[in-house]
PDB file of C-alpha atoms in Angstrom:
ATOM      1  CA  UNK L 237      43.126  77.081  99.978  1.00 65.00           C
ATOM      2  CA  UNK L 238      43.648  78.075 103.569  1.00 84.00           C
ATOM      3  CA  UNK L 239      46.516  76.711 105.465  1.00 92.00           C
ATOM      4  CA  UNK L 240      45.242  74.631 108.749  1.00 96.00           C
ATOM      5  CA  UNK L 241      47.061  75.802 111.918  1.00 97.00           C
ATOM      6  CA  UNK L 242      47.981  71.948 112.970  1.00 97.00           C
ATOM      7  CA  UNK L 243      48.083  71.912 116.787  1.00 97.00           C
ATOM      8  CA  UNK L 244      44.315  73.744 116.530  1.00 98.00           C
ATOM      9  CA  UNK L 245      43.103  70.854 114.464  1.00 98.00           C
ATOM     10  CA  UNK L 246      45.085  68.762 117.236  1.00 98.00           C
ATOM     11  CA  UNK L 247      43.326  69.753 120.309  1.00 98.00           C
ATOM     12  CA  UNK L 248      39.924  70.019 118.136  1.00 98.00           C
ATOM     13  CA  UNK L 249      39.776  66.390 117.404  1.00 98.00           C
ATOM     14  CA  UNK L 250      41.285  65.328 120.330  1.00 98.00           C
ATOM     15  CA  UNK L 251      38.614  66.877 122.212  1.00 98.00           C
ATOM     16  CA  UNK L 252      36.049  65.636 119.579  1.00 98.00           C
ATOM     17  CA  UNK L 253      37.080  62.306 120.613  1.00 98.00           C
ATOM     18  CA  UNK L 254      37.353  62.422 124.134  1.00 98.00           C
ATOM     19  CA  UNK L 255      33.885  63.592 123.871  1.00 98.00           C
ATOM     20  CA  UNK L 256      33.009  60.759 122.076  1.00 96.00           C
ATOM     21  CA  UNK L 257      34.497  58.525 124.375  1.00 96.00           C
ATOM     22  CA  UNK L 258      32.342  60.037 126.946  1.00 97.00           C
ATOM     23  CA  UNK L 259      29.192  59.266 125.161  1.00 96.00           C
ATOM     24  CA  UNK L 260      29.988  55.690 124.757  1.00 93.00           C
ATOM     25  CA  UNK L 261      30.924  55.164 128.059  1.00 94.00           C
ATOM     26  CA  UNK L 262      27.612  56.488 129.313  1.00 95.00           C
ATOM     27  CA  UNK L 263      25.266  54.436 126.507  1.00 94.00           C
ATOM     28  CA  UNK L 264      27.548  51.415 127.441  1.00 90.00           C
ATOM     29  CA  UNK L 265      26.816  52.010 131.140  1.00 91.00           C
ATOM     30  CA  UNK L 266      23.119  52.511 130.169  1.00 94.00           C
ATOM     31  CA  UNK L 267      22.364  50.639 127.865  1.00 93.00           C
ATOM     32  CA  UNK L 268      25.455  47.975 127.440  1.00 88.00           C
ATOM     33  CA  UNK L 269      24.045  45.109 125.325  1.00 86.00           C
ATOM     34  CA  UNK L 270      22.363  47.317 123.092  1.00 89.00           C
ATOM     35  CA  UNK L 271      25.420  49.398 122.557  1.00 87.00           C
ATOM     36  CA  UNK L 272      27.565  46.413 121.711  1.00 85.00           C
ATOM     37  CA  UNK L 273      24.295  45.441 118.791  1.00 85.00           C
ATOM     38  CA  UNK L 274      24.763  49.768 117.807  1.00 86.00           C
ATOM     39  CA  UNK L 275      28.081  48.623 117.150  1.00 84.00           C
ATOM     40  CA  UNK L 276      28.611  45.385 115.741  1.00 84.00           C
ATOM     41  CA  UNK L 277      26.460  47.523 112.944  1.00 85.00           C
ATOM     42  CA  UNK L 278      29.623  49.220 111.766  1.00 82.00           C
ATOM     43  CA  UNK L 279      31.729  46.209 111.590  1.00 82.00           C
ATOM     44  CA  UNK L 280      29.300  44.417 109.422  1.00 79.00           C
ATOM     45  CA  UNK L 281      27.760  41.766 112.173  1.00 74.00           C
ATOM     46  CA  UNK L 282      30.270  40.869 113.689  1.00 77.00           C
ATOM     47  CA  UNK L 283      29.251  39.794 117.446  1.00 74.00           C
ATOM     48  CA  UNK L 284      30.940  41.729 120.095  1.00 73.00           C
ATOM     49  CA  UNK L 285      29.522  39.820 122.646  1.00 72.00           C
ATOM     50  CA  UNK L 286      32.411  37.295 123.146  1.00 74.00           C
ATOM     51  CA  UNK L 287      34.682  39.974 123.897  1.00 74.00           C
ATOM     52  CA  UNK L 288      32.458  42.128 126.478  1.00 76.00           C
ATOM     53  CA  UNK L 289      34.259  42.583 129.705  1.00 77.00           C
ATOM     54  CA  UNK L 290      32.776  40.802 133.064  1.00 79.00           C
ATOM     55  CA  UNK L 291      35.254  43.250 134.958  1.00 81.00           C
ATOM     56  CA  UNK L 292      32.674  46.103 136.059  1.00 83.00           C
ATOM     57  CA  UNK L 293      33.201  49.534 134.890  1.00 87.00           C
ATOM     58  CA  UNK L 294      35.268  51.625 136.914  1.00 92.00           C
ATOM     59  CA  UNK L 295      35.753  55.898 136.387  1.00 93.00           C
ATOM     60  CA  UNK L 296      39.655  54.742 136.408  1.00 94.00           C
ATOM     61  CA  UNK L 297      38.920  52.838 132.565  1.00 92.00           C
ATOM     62  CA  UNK L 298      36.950  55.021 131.971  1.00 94.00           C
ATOM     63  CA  UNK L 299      38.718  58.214 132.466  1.00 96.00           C
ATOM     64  CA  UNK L 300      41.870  55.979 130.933  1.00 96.00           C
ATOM     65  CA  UNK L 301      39.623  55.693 127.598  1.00 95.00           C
ATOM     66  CA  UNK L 302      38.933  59.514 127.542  1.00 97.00           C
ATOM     67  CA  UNK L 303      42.343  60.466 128.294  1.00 98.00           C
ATOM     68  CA  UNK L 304      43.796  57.852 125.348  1.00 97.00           C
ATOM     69  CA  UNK L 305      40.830  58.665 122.828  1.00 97.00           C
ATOM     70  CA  UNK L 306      41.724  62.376 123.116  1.00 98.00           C
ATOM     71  CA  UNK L 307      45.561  61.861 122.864  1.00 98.00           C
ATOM     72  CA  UNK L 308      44.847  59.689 119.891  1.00 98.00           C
ATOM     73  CA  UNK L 309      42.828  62.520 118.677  1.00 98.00           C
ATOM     74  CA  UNK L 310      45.362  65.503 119.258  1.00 98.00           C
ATOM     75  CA  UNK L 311      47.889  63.212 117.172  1.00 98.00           C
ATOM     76  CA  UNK L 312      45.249  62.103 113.946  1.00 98.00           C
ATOM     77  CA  UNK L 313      44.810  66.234 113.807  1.00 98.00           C
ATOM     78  CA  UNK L 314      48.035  67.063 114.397  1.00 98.00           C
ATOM     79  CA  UNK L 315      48.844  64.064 111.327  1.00 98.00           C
ATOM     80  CA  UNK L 316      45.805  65.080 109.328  1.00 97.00           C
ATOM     81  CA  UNK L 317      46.310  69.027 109.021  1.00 97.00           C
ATOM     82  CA  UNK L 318      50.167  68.581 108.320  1.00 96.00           C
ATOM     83  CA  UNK L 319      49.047  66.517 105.166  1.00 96.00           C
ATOM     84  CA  UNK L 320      46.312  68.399 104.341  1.00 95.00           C
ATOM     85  CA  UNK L 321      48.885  71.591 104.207  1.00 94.00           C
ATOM     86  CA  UNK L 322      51.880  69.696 102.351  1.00 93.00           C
ATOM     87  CA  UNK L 323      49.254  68.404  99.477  1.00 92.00           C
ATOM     88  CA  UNK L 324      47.657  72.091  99.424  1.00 89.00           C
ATOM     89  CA  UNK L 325      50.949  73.708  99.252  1.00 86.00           C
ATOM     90  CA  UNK L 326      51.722  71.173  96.760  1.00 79.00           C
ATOM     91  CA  UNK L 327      48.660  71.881  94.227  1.00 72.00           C
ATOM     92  CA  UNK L 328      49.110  75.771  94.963  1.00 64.00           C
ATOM     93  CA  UNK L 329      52.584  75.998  93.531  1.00 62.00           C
ATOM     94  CA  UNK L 330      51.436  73.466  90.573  1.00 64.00           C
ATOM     95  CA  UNK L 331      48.808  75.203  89.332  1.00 64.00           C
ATOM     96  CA  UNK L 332      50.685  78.315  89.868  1.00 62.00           C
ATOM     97  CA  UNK L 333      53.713  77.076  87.518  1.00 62.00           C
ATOM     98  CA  UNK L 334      50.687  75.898  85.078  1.00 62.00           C
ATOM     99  CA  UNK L 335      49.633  79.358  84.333  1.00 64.00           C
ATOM    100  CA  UNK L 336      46.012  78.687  86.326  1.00 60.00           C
ATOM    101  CA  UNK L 337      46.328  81.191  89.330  1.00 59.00           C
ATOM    102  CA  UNK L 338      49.501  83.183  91.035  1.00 58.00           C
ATOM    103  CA  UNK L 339      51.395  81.460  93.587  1.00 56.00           C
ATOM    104  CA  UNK L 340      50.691  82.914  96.921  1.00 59.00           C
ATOM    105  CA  UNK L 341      52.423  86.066  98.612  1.00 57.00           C
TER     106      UNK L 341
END
């Protein structure tokens, strides 16, 4: 197994969401009470109506919500690939003390 280089897989989800963030923002702007319906979807019905903001959208939130998402993002990678390394380190040197392949060089 390849080792992840963590602060790549960092700034690639980071981005990933921030891009994401983007997209919402423009649906909700768009398209608001059918975004809320898109996602009440994934959290099995529930009705996200009651907690829809009367406060207009602004680029401030909106560029706050980009700039959060992504940090978010940059950390989950940062979290994800440093796991993803220990338990594939972890399994290399197991199966290599098993006999199954040679432990790396």
């Amino acid at each position: 197994m390849n080792k992840l280089i963590t602060l790549s897989v960092g700034i690639a989800m980071g981005i990933t969401l921030a891009l994401l963030s983007v997209l919402c923002a423009l649906t909700f702007a768009l398209w608001p009470n059918t975004t809320l319906d898109f996602f009440s979807a994934f959290t099995h019905g529930l009705g996200h109506g009651a907690i829809k903001s009367t406060a207009p959208m602004s680029a401030g939130r909106v560029l706050d919500g980009i700039v959060g998402l992504g940090l978010v993002g940059l950390i989950a990678g940062v979290v994800y690939a440093s796991i993803y390394n220990a338990v594939a380190s972890g399994r290399r040197y197991s199966q290599a003390a098993a006999g199954k392949q040679r432990p790396p060089s």
